[in-house]
PDB file of C-alpha atoms and ligand atoms in Angstrom:
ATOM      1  CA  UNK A   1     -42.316   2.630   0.622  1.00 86.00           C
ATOM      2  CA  UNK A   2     -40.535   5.084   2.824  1.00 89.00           C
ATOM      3  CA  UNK A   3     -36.568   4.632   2.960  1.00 91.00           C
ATOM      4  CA  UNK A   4     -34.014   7.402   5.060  1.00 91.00           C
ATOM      5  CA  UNK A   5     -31.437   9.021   3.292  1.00 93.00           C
ATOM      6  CA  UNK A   6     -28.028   7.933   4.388  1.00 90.00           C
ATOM      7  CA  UNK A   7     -26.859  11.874   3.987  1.00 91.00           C
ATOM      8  CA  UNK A   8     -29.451  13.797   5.636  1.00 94.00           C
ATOM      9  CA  UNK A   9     -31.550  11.164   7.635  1.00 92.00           C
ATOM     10  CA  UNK A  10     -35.009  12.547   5.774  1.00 93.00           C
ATOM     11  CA  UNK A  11     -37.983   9.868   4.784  1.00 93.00           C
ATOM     12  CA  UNK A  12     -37.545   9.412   1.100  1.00 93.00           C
ATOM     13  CA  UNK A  13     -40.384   8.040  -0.954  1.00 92.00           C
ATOM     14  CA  UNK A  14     -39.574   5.536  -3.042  1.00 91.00           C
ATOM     15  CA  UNK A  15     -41.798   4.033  -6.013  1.00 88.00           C
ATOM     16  CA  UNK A  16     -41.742  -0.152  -6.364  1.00 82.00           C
ATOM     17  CA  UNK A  17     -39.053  -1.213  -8.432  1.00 83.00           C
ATOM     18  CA  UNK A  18     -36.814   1.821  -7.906  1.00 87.00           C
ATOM     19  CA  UNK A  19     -33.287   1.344  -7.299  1.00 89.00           C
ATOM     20  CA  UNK A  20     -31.521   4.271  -8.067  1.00 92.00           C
ATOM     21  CA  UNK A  21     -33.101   7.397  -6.049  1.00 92.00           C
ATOM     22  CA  UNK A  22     -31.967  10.438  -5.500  1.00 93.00           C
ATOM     23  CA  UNK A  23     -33.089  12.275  -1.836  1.00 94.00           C
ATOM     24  CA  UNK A  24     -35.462  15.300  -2.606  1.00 93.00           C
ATOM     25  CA  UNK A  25     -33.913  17.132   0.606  1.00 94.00           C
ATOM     26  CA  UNK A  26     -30.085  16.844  -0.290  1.00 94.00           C
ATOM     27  CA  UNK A  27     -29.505  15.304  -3.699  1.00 91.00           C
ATOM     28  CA  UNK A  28     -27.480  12.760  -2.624  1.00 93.00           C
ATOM     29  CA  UNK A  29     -27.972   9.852  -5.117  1.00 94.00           C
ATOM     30  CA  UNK A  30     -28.739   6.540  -3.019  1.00 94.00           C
ATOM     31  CA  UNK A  31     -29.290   2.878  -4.152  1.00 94.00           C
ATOM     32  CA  UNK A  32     -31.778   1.176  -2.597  1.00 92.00           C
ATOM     33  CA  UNK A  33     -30.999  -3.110  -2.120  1.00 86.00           C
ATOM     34  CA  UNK A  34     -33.862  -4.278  -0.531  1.00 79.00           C
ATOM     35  CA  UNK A  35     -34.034  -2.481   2.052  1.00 74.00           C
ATOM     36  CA  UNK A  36     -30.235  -1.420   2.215  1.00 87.00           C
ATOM     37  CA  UNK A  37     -29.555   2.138   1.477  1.00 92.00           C
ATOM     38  CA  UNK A  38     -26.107   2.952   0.656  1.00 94.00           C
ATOM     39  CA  UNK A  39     -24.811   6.338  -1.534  1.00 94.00           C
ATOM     40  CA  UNK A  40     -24.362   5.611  -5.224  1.00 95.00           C
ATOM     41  CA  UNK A  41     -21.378   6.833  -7.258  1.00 95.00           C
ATOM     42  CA  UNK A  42     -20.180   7.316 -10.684  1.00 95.00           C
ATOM     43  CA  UNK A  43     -16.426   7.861 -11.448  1.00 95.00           C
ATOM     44  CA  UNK A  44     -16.170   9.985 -14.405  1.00 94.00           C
ATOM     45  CA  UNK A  45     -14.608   8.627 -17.625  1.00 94.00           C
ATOM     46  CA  UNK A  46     -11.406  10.309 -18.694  1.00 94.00           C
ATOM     47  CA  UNK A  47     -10.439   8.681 -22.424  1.00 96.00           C
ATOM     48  CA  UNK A  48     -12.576   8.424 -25.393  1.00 96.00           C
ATOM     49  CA  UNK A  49     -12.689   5.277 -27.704  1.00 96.00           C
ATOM     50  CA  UNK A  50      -9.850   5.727 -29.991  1.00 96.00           C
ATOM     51  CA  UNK A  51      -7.659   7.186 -26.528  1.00 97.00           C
ATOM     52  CA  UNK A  52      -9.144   4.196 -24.724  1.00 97.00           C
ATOM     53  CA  UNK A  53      -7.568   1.801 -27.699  1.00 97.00           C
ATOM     54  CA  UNK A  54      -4.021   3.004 -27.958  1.00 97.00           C
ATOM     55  CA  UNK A  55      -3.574   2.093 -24.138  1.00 97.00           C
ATOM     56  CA  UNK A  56      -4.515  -1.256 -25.097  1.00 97.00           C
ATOM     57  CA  UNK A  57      -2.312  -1.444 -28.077  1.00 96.00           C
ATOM     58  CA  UNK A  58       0.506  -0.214 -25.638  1.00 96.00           C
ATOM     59  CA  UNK A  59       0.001  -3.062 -23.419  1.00 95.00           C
ATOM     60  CA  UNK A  60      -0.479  -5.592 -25.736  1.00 95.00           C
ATOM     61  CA  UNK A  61       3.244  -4.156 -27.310  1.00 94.00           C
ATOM     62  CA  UNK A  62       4.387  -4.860 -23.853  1.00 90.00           C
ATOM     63  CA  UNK A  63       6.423  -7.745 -22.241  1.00 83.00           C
ATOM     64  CA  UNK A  64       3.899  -9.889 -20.908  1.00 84.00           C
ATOM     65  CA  UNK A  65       1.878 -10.943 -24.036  1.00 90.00           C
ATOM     66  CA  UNK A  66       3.457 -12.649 -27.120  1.00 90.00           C
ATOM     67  CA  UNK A  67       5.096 -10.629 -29.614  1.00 88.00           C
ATOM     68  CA  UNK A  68       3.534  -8.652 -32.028  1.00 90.00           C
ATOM     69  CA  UNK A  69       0.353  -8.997 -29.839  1.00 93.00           C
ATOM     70  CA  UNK A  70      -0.581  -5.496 -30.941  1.00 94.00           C
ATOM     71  CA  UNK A  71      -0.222  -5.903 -34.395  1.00 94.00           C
ATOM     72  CA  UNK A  72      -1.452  -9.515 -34.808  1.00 94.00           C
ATOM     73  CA  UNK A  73      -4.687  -8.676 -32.300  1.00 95.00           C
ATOM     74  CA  UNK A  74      -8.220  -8.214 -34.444  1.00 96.00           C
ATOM     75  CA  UNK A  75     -10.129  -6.141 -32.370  1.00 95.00           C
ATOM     76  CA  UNK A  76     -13.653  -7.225 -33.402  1.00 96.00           C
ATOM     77  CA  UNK A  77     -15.662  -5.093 -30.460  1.00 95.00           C
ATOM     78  CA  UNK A  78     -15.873  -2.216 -28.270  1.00 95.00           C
ATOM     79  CA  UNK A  79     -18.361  -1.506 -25.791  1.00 95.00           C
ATOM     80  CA  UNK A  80     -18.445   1.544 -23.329  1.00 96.00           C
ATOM     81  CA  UNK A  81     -20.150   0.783 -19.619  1.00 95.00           C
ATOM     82  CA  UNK A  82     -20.556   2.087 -16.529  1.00 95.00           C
ATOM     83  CA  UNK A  83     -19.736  -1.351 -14.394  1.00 95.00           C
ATOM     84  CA  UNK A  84     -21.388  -1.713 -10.734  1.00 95.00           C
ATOM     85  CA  UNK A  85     -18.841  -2.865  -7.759  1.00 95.00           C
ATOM     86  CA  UNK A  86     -19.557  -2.858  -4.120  1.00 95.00           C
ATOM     87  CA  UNK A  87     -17.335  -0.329  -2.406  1.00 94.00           C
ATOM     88  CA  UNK A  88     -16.270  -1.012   1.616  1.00 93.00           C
ATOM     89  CA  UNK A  89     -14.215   1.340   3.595  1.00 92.00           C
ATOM     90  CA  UNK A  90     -12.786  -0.195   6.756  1.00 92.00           C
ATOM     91  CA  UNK A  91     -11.129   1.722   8.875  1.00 90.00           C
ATOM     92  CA  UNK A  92      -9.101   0.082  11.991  1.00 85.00           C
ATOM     93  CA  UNK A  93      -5.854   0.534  13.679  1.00 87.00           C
ATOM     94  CA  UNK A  94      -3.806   0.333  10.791  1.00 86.00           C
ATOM     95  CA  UNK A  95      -5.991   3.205   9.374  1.00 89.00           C
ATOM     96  CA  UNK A  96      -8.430   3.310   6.369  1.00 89.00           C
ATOM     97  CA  UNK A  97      -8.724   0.014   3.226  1.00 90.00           C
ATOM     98  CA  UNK A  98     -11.053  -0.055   0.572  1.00 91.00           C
ATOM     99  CA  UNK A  99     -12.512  -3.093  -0.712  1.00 92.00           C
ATOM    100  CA  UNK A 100     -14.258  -3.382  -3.768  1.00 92.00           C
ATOM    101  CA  UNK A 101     -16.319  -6.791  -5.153  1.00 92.00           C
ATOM    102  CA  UNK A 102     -17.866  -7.033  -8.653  1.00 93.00           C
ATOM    103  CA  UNK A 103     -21.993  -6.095  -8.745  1.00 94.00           C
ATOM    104  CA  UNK A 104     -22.345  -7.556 -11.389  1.00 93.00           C
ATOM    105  CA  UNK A 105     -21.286 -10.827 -13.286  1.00 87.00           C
ATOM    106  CA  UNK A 106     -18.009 -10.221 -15.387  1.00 83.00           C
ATOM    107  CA  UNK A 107     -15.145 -12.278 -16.367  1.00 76.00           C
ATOM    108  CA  UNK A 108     -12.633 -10.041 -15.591  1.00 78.00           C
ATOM    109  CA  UNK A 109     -12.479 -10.288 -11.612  1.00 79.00           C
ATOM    110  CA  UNK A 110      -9.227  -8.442 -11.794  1.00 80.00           C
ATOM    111  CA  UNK A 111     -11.404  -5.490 -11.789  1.00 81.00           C
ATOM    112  CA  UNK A 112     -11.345  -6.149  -7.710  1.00 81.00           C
ATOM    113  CA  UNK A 113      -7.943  -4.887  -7.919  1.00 84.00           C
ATOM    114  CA  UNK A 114      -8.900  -1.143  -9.170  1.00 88.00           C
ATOM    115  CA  UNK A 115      -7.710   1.439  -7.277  1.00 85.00           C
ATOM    116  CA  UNK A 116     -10.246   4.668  -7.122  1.00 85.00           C
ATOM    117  CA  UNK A 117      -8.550   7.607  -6.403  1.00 79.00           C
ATOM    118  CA  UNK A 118     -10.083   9.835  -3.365  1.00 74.00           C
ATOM    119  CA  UNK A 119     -11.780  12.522  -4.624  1.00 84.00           C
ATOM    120  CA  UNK A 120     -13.185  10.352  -7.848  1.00 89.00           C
ATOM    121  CA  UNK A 121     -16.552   9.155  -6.432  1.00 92.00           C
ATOM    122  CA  UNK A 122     -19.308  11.580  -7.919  1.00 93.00           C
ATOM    123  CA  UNK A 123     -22.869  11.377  -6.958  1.00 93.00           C
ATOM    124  CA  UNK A 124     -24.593   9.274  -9.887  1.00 94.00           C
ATOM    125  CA  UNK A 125     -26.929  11.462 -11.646  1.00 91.00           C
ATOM    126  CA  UNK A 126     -29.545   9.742 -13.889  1.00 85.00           C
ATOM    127  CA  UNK A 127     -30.060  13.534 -15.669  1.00 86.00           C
ATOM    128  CA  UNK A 128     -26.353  13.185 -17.088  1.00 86.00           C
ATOM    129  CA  UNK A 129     -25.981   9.615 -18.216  1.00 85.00           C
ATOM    130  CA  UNK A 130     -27.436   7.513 -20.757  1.00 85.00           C
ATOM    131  CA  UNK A 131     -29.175   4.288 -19.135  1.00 87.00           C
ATOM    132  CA  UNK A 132     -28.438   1.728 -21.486  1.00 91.00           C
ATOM    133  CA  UNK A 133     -24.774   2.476 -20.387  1.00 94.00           C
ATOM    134  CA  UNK A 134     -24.763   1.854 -17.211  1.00 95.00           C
ATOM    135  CA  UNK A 135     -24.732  -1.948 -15.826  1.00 94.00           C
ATOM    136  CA  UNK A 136     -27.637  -3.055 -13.744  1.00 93.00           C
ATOM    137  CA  UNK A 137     -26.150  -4.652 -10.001  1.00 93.00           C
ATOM    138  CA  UNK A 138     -27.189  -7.542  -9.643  1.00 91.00           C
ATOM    139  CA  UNK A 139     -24.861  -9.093  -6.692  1.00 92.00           C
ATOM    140  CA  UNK A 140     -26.920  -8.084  -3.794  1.00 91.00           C
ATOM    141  CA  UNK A 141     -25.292  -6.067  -1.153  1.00 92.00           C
ATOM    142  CA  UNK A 142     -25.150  -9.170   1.425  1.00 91.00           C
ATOM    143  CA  UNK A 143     -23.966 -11.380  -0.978  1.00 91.00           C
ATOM    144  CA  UNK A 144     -20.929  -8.657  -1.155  1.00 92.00           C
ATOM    145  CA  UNK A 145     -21.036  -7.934   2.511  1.00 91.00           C
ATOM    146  CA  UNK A 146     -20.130 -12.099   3.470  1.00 93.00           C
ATOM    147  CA  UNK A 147     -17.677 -11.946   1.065  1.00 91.00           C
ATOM    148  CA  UNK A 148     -15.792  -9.254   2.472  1.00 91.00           C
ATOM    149  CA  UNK A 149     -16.747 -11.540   5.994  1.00 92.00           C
ATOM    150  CA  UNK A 150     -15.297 -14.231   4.237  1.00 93.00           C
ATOM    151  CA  UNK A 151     -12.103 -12.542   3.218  1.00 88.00           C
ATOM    152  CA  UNK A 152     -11.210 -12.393   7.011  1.00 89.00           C
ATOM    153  CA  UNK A 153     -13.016  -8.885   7.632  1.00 89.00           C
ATOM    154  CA  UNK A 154     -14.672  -7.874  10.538  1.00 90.00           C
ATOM    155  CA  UNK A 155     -17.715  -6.088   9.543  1.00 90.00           C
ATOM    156  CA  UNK A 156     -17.879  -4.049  12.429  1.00 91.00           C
ATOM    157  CA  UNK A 157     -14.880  -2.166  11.215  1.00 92.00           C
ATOM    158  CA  UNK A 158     -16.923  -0.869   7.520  1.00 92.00           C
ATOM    159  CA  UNK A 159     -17.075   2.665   7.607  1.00 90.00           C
ATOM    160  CA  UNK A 160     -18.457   3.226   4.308  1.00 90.00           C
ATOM    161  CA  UNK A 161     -20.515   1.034   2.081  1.00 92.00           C
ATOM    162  CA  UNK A 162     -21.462   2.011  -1.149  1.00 95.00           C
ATOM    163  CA  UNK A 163     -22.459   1.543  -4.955  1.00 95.00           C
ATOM    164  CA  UNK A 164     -19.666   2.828  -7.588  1.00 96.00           C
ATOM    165  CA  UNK A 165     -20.726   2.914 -11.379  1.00 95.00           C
ATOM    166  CA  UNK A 166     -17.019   2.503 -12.730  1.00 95.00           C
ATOM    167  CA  UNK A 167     -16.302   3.376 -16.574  1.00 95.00           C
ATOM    168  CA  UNK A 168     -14.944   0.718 -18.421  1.00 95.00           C
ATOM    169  CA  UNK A 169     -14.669   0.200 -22.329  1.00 96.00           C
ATOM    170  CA  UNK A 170     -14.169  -3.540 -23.034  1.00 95.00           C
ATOM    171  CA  UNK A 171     -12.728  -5.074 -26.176  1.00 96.00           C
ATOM    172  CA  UNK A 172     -13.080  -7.821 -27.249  1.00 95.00           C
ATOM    173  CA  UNK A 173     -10.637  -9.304 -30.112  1.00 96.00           C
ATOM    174  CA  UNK A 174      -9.467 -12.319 -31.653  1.00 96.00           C
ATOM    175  CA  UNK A 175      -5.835 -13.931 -31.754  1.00 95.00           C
ATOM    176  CA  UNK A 176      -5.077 -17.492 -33.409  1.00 91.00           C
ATOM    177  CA  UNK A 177      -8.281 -18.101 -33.665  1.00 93.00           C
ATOM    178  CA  UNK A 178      -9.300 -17.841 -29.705  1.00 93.00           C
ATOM    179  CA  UNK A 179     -11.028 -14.376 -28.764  1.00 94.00           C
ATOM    180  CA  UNK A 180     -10.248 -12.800 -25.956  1.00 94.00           C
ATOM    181  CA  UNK A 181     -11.316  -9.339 -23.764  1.00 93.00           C
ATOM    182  CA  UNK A 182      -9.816  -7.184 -22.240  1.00 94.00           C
ATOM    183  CA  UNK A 183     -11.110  -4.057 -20.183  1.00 94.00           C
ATOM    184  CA  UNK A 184      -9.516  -0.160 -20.183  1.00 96.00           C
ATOM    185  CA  UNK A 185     -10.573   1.452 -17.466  1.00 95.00           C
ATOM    186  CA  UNK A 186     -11.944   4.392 -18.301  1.00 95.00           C
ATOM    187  CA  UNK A 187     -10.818   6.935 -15.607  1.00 94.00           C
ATOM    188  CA  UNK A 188      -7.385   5.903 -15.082  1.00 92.00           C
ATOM    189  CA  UNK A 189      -6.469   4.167 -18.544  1.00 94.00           C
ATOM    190  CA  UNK A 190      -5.555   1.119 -16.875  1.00 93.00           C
ATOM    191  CA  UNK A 191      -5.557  -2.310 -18.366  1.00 94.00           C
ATOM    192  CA  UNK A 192      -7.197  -5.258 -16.714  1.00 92.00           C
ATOM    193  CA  UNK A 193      -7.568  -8.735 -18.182  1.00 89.00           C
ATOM    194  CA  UNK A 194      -7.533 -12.007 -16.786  1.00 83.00           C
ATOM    195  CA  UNK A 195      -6.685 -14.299 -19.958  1.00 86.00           C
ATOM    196  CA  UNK A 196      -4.595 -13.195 -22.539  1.00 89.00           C
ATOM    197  CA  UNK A 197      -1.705 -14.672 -25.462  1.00 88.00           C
ATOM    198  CA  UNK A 198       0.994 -14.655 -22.458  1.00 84.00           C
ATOM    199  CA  UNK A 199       4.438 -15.257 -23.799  1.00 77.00           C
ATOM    200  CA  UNK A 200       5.543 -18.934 -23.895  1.00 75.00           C
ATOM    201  CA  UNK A 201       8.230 -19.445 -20.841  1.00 75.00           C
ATOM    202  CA  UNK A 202       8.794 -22.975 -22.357  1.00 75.00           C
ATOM    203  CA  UNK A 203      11.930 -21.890 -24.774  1.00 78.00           C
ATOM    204  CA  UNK A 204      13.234 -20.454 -22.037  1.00 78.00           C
ATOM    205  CA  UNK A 205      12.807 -23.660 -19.660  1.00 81.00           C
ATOM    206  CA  UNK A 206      14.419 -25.644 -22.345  1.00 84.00           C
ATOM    207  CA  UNK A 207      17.570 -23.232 -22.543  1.00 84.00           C
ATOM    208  CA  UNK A 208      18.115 -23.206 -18.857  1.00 86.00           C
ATOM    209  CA  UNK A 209      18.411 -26.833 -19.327  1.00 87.00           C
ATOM    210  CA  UNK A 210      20.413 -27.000 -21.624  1.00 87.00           C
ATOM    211  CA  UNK A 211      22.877 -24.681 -20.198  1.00 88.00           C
ATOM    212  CA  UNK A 212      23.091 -26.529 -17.290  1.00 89.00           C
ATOM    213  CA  UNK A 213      23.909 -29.310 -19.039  1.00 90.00           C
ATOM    214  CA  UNK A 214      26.610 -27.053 -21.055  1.00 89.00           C
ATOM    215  CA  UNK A 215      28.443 -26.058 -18.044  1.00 89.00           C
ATOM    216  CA  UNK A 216      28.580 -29.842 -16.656  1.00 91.00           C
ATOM    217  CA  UNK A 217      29.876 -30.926 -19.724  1.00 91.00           C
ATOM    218  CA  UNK A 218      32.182 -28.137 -20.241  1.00 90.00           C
ATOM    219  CA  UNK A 219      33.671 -28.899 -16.222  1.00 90.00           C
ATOM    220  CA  UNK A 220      34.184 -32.305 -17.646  1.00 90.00           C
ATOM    221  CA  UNK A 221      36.332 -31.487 -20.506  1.00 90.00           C
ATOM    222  CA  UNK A 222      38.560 -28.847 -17.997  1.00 89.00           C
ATOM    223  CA  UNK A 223      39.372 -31.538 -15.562  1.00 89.00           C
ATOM    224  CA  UNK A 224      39.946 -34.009 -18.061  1.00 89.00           C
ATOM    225  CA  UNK A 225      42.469 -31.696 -20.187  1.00 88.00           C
ATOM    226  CA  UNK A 226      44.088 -30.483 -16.709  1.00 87.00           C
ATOM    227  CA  UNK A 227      44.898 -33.964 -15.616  1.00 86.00           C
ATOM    228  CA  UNK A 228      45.856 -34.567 -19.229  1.00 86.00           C
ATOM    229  CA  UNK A 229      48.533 -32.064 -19.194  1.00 85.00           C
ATOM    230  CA  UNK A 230      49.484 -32.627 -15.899  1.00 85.00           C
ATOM    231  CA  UNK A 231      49.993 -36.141 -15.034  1.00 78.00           C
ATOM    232  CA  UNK A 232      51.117 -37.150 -11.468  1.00 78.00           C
ATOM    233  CA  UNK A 233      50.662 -33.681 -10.311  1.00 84.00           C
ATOM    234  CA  UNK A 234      47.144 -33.383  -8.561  1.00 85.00           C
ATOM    235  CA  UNK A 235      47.742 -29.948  -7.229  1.00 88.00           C
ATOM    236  CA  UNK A 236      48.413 -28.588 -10.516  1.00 88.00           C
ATOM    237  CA  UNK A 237      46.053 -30.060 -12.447  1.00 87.00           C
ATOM    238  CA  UNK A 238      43.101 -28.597 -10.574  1.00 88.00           C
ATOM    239  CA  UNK A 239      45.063 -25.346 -11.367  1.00 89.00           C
ATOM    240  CA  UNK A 240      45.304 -25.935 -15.160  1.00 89.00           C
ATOM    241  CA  UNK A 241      41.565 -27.078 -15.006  1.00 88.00           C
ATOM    242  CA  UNK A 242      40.425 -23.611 -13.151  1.00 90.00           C
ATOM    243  CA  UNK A 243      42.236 -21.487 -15.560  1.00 90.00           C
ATOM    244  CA  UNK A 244      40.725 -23.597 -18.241  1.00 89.00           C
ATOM    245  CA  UNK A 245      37.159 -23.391 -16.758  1.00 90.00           C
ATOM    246  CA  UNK A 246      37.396 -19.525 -16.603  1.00 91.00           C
ATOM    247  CA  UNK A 247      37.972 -19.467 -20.636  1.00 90.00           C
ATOM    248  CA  UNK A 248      35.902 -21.897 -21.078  1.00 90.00           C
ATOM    249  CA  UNK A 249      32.748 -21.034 -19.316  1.00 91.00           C
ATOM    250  CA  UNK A 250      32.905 -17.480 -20.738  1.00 90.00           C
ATOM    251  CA  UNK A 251      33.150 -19.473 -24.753  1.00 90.00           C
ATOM    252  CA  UNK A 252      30.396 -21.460 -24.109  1.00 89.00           C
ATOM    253  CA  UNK A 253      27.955 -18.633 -22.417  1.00 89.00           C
ATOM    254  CA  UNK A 254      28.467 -16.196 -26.187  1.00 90.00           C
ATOM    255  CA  UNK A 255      25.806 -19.484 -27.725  1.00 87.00           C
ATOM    256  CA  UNK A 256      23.338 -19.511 -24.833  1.00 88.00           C
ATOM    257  CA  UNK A 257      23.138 -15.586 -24.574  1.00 88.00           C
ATOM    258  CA  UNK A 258      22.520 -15.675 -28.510  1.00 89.00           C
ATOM    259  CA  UNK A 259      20.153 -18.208 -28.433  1.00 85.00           C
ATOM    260  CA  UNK A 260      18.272 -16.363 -25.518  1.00 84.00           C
ATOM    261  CA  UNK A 261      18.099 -13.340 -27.098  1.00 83.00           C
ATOM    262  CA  UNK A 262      16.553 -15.018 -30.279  1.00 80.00           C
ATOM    263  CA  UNK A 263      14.125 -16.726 -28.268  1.00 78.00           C
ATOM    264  CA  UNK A 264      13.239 -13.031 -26.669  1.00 76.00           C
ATOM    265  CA  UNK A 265      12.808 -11.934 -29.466  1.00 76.00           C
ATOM    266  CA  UNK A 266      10.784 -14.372 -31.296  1.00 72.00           C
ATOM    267  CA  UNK A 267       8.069 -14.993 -29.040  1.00 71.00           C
TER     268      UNK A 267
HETATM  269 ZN1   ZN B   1     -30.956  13.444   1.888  1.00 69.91          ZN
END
């Protein structure tokens, strides 16, 4: 089968089967989807394993997951890949976007949120990588093209289409008995995961609640002690209950804030 090279417009022979080819004329490394040729890239990995881990560990110490995440985390698995995702330039009025949509199946579709910075995308070369790390596509190109139709795109406006290999390591580890993954992306050292031990906001729910309730009952008590102390005067026993509400208010907030901080803290 004969394909053209998106680079350098020459016929390309291309064996059955082949996907990845690279053009005999210019070395530009092509993927072939059906009968779609688009460029294939590879963005180059940046971290090894045990550099890829501590960014992890950072944002599991961080404020989104539960306490102690980190610490109380078994990481039972990590895998190094080179993950497939469809990548669309537009380019329109309000100037150049790039969307990207998962090749491949994965769990993590937060990974459509990557940003690749320009100058990132390498020609794939087969020579330099090990195959069994790099994830077959198997999201064909239209299926990605009417989603990006379907996300209110007008195809007409792609400038670009391509394949990008992205490097990912993805752990997998185990927390109260529930595993979990997340993915480090391998250029960048950015975290992506879409379920995770997120902090409880329920404490905090409870407390907000509850100082609501605080501060009603604490108005109470002011008014009632104003007109106490000033009976038959209406005038000044608003003004007793004010002065009152001022002290007041600032006694019963020292509780809540403790309480808050414990909860903070705990969870
Ligand atoms: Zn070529």
């Amino acid at each position: 089968m004969q394909i053209k090279c998106t680079q350098c417009g020459a016929d390309v022979t291309v064996q059955q089967d082949e996907t990845f080819i690279e053009c005999p004329y210019c070395a530009s490394a092509l993927f072939l989807d059906k009968r779609k040729v688009v460029f294939h890239y590879l963005i180059n990995s940046n971290f090894k394993p045990n550099e890829a881990e501590g960014n992890l560990k950072r944002w599991m110490a961080g404020n989104h997951t539960v306490k102690d995440l980190d610490q109380k985390a078994q990481i039972v698995k990590n895998e190094f890949y080179y993950f497939p995702v469809w990548y669309f330039k537009t380019k329109d009025s309000s100037g150049d976007k790039i969307f990207l949509q998962p090749a491949a199946s994965t769990s993590v579709s937060e990974i459509k949120k990557l940003q690749i910075p320009a100058g990132a995308l390498k020609f794939y070369d087969k020579n330099v990588h090990n195959d069994h790390e790099i994830v077959k596509p198997d999201v064909l190109y239209d299926s990605a093209q009417s989603w990006l139709q379907g996300s209110g795109i007008d195809l007409n406006n792609v400038s670009e289409a391509a394949l990008v290999h992205i490097p990912f390591y993805q752990f997998n580890y185990n927390f109260n008995g529930q595993s979990f993954t997340a993915l480090v992306e391998a250029s960048s050292g950015q975290v992506y995961a879409n379920i995770y031990p997120a902090k409880s906001e329920a404490p905090f729910k409870i407390l907000f609640a509850l100082s609501i309730v605080a501060f009603i009952v604490t108005s109470i008590i002011c008014y009632v002690a104003g007109f106490a102390l000033n009976s038959g005067d209406m005038v000044e026993a608003l003004l007793t209950a004010e002065v009152f509400k001022v002290f007041a208010y600032g006694l019963v907030s020292v509780p809540l804030i403790v309480i808050a901080y414990f909860i903070a803290k705990k969870i």
